[in-house]
Coordinates of C-alpha atoms in Angstrom, one line a residue:
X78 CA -13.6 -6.2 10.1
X79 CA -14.7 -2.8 9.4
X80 CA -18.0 -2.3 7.1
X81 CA -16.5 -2.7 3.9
X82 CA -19.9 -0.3 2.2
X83 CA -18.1 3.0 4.1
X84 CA -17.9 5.4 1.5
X85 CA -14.4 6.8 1.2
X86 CA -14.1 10.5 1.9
X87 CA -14.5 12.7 -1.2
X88 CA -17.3 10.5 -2.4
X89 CA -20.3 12.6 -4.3
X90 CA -22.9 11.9 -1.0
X91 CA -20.2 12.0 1.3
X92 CA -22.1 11.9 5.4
X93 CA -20.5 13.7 8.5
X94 CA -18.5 11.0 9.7
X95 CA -20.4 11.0 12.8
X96 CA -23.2 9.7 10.1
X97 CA -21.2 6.9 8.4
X98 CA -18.9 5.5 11.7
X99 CA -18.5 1.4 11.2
X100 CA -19.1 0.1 14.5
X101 CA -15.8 -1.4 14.3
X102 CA -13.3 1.1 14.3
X103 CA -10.6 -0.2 11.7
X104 CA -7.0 -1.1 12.3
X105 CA -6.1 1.7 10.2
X106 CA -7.6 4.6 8.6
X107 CA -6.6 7.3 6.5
X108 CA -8.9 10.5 5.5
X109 CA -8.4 12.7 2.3
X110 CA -4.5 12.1 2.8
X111 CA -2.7 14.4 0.5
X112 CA 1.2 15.2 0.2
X113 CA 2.4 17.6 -1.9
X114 CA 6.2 18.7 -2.7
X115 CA 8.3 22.0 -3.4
X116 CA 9.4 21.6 -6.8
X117 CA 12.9 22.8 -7.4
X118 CA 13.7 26.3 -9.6
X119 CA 9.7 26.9 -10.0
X120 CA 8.8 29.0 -7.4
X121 CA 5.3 28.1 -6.0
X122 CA 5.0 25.3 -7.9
X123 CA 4.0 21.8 -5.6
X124 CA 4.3 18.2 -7.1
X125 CA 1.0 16.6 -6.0
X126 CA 2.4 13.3 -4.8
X127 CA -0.5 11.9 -2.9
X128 CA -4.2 13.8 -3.2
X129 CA -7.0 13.2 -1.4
X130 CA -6.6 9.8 -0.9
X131 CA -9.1 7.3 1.8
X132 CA -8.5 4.0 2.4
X133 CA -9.0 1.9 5.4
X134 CA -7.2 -1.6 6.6
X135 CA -9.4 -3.9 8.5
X136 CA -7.8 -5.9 11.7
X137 CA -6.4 -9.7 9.8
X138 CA -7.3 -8.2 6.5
X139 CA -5.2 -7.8 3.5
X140 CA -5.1 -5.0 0.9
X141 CA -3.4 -4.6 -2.4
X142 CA -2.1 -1.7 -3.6
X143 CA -1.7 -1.4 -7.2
X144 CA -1.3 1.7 -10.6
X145 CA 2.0 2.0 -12.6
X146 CA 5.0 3.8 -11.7
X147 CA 4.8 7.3 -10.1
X148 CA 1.2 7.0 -9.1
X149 CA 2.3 7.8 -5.6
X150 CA 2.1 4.3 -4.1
X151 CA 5.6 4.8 -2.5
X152 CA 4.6 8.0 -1.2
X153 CA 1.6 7.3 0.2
X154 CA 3.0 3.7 1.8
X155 CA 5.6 6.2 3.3
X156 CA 2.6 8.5 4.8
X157 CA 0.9 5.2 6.2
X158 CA 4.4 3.9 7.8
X159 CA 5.0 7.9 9.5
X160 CA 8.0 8.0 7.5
X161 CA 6.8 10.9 5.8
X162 CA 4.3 14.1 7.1
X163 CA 1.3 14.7 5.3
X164 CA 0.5 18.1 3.9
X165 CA -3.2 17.5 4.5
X166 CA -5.4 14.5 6.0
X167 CA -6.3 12.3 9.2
X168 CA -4.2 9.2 9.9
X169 CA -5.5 6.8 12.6
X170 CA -4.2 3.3 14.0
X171 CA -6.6 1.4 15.9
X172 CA -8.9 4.6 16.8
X173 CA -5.6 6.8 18.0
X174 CA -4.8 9.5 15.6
X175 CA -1.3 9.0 14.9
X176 CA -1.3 11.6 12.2
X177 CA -0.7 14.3 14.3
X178 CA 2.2 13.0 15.5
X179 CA 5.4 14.1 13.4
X180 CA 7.3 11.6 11.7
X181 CA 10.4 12.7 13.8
X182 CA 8.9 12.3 16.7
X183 CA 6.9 8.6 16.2
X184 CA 9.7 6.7 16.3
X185 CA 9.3 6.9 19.6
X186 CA 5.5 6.6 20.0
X187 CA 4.1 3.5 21.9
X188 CA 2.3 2.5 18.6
X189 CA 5.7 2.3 15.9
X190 CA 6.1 -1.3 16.8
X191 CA 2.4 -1.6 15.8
X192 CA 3.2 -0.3 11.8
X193 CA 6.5 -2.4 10.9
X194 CA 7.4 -2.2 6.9
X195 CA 9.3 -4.7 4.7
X196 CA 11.4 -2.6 2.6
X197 CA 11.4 -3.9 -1.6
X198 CA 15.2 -4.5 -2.0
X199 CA 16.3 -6.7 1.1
X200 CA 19.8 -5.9 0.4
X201 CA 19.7 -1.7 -0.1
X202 CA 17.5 -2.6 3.5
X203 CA 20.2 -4.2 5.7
X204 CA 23.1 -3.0 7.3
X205 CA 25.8 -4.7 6.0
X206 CA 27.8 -4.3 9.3
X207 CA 24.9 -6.1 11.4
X208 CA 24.8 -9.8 11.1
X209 CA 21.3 -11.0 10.4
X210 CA 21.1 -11.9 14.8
X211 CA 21.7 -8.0 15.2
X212 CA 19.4 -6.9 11.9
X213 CA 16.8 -8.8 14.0
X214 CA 17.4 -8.0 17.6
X215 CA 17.5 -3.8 16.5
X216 CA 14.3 -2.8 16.9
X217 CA 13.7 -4.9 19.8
X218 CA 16.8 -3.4 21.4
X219 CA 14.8 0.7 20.1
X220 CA 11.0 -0.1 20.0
X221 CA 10.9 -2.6 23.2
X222 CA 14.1 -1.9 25.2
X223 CA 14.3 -5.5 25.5
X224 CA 17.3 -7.0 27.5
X225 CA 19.8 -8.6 25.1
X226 CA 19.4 -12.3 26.7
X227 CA 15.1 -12.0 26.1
X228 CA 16.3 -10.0 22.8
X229 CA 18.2 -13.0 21.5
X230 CA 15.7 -15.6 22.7
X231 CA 13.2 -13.8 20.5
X232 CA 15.3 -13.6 17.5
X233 CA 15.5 -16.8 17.7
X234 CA 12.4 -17.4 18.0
X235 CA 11.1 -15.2 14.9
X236 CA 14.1 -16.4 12.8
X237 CA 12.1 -19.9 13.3
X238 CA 8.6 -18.5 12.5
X239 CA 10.2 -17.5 9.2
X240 CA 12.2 -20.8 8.0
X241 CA 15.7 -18.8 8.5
X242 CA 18.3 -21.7 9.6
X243 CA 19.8 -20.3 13.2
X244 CA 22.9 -21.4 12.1
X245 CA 22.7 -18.2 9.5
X246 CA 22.2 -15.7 11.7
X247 CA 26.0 -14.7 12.4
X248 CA 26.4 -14.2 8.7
X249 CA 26.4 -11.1 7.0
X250 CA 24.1 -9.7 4.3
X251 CA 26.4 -10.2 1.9
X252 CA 27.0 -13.7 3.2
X253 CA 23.1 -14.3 2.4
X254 CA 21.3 -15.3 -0.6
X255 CA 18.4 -13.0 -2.1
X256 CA 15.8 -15.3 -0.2
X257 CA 17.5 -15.6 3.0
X258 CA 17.9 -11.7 2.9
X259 CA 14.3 -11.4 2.3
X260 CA 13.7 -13.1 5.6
X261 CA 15.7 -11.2 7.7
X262 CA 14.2 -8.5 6.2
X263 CA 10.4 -10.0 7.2
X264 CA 11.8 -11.7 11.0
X265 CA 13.2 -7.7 11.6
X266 CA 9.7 -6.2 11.2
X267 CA 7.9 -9.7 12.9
X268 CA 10.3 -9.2 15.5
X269 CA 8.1 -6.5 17.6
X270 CA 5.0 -8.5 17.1
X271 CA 3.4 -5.6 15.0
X272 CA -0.6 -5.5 13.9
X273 CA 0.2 -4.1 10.6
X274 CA 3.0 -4.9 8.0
X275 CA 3.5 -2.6 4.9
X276 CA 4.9 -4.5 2.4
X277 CA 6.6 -2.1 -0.5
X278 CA 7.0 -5.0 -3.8
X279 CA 8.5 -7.4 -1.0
X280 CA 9.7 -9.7 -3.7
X281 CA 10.5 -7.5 -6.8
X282 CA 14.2 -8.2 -6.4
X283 CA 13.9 -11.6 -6.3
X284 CA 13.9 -14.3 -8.4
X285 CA 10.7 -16.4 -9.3
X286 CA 10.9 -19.3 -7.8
X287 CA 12.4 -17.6 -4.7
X288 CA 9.3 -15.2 -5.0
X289 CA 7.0 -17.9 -5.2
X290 CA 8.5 -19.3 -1.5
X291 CA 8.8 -15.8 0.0
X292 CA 4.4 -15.0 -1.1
X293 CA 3.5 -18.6 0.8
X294 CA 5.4 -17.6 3.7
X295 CA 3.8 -14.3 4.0
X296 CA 0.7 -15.5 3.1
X297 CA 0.8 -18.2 5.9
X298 CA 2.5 -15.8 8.6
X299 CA -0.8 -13.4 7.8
X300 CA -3.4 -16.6 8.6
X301 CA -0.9 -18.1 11.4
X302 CA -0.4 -14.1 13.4
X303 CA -3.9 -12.6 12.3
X304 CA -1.4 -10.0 11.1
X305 CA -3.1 -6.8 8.5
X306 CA -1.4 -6.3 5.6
X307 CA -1.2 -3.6 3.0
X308 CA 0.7 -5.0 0.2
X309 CA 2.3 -3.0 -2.5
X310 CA 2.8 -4.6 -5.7
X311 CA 2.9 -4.5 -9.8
X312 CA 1.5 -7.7 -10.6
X313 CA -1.9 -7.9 -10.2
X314 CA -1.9 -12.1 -10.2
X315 CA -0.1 -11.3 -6.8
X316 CA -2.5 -9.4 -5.3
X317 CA -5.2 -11.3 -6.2
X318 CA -4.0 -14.3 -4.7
X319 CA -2.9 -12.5 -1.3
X320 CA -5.6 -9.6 -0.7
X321 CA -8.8 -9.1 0.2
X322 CA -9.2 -5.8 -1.3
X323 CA -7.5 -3.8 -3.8
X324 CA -7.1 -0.2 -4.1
X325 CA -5.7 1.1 -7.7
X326 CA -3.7 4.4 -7.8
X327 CA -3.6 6.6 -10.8
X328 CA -1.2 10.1 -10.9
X329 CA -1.7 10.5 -7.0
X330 CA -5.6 9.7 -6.6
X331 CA -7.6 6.5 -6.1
X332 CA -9.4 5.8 -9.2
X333 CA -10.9 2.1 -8.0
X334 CA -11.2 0.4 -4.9
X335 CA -13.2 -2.5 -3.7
X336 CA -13.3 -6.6 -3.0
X337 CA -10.4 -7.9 -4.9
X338 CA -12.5 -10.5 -7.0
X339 CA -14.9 -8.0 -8.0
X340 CA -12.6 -5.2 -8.8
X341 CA -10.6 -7.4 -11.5
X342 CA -13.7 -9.6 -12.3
X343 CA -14.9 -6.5 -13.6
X344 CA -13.8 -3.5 -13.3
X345 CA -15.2 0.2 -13.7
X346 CA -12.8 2.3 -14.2
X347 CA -11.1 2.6 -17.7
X348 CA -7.6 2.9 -16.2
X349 CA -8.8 -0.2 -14.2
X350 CA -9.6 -2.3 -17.1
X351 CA -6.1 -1.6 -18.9
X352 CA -4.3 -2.9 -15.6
X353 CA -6.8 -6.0 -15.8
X354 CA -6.6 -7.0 -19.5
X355 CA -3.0 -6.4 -19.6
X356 CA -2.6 -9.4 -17.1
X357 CA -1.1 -12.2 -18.8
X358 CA -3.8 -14.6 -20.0
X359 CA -6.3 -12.4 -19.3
X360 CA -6.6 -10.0 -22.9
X361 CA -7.6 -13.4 -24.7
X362 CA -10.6 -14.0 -21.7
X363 CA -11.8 -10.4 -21.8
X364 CA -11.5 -9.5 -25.3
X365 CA -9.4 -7.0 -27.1
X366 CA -7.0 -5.3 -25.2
X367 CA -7.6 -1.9 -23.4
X368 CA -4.7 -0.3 -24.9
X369 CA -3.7 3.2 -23.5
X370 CA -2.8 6.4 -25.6
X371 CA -1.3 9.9 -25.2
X372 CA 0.6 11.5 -22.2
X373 CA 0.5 11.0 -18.9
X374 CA -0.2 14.5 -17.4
X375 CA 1.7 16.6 -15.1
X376 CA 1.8 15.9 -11.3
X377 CA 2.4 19.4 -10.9
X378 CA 0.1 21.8 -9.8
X379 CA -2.9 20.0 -11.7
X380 CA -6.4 21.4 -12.4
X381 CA -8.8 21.0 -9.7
X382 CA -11.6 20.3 -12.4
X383 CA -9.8 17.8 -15.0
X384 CA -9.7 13.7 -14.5
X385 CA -6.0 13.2 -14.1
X386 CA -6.7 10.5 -16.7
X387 CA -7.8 12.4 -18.9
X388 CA -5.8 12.4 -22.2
X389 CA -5.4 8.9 -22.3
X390 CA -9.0 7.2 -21.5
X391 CA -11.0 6.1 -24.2
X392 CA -14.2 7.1 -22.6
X393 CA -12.9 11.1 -22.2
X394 CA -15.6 13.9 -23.3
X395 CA -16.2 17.8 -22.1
X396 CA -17.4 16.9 -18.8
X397 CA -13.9 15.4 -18.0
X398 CA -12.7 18.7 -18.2
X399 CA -15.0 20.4 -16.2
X400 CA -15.7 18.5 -13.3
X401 CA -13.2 16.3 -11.2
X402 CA -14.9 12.8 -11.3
X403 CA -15.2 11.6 -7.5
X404 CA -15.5 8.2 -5.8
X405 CA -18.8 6.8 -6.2
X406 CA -20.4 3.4 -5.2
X407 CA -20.8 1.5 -8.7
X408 CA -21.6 -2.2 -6.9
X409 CA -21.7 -3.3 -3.5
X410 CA -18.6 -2.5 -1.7
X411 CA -16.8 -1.0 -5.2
X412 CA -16.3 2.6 -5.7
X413 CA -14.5 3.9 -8.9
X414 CA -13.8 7.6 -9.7
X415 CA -15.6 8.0 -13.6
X416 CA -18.6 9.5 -14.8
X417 CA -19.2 6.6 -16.6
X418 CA -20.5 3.6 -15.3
X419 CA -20.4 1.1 -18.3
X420 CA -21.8 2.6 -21.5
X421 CA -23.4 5.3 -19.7
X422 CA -23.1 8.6 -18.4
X423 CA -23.6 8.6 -14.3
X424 CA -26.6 10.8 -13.0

């Protein structure tokens, strides 16, 4: 597992990298990843998507990736799965930099069966002309070009690792309940024996106790394959019963990231603490609630020099204006992007 004191890039003492290199090379590695977007009838004018964003994914380790809707969590899942080009950045899988290969072009590269996704809505995700046998047995008919007699063997074989009755497999989605489409859905991207599995709110469109089952299977299919996970999800009790690390997302930049315990045992950043003490249970532990005011501010083309949180953190002064807080090392292994640490100002 990689050296989880690296400091991200864009931190205040950033090193060459030559300078800070874990002696493990991580399973996955992105570097100031930024994506911006043409927005319609403004000429000029970019939607800031992703920006600047690090983050690394260790080989069997799992990370959560957490901030409210149109943070850029999609977007950025869709840079780390090559689904999407980044405007700026470094992308690397296992040491080879996959970044500089265009999305077009990867789904052909000798590493896509490496980086499989489970998509959030199992049924928007199937072909409802496929039966769940030829949902499977796709990518192992593009990624591997495996002969149909080994391709079924293997289907049935993941179909197994998954609890999905064989006798199911000839039905349709439509034929399937919300659970058994969710394991199609996770046997199609096991089916190529990937390293990594990007999981986009794998279970928001189910029901709870269906939920529950689907999160114990994945969680025993990560121990069982050694598989590395990057799991995307709004509820924060989730991820901290099935990661390792948590990374929290606010208007396109990381704002937190570090060990999972410590980041919601006691987090740094203000935007941090709201997520935490709006967990249910948790307000009553912690105290008064952290409760959020004012206007989330424009993606577009935003100032260089002003917190993107700005406006709505409690802790805000001049300085939050001026300077573009950066990530900095605030406890072992966490790293949150404020000039406060606690009740004071940082050096």
């Amino acid at each position: 597992m990689p050296d989880e004191t690296l400091p991200p890039a864009g931190h205040e003492s950033a090193r060459p990298a030559a300078a800070t290199a874990s002696p493990s090379v991580p399973l996955l590695a992105a570097e100031r990843l930024s994506k911006r977007f043409a927005v319609s009838g403004r000429r000029g004018a970019q939607l800031h998507a992703v920006d600047d964003v690090s983050l690394t994914i260790g080989a069997g380790q799992s990370v959560g990736l957490v901030g409210e809707s149109g943070c850029g969590k999609s977007t950025l899942v869709r840079l780390l799965a090559r689904l999407l080009d980044a405007s700026e950045g470094r992308l690397t899988f296992d040491g080879t930099d996959i970044g500089a290969v265009p999305a077009a072009r990867f789904a052909r590269h000798p590493l896509r069966a490496s980086v499989q996704m489970v998509f959030q809505d199992p049924t928007d995700s199937l072909n409802p002309r496929f039966s769940a046998r030829e949902t499977i047995a796709e990518p192992l008919r593009l990624l591997k070009g495996m002969a149909a007699a080994d391709a079924q063997r293997r289907v049935d074989e993941v179909a197994t690792q998954v609890g999905l009755p064989l006798e199911l497999l000839s039905r349709f989605a439509h034929q399937l309940s919300g659970g058994q489409k969710a394991r199609v859905g996770i046997a199609r991207a096991l089916a190529v024996q990937p390293r990594l599995l990007i999981l986009d709110e794998p279970t928001s469109a189910l029901d709870v106790s269906v939920q529950a089952v689907v999160l114990q299977l994945l969680d025993r299919l990560r121990r069982e394959l050694n598989l590395s996970y990057l799991f995307v999800s709004h509820d924060l009790n989730v991820v901290r019963l099935l990661t390792d690390r948590v990374v929290v997302m606010y208007l396109g930049k990381v704002v937190e990231q570090g060990p999972v315990e410590q980041v919601f045992g006691a987090p740094r950043h203000p935007y941090t603490q709201a997520l935490v003490a709006a967990i249910p249970g948790r307000a009553a532990a912690a105290g008064e609630r952290v409760r959020l005011q004012g206007e989330v501010r424009s993606p577009i083309d935003p100032s260089p020099t002003v917190c993107r949180f700005h406006g709505r953190c409690p802790r805000s002064t001049e300085r939050c204006t001026l300077e573009m807080p950066l990530l900095r090392e605030v406890a072992p292994a966490q790293w949150s992007a404020c000039h406060f640490d606690g009740d004071g100002e940082s050096p």
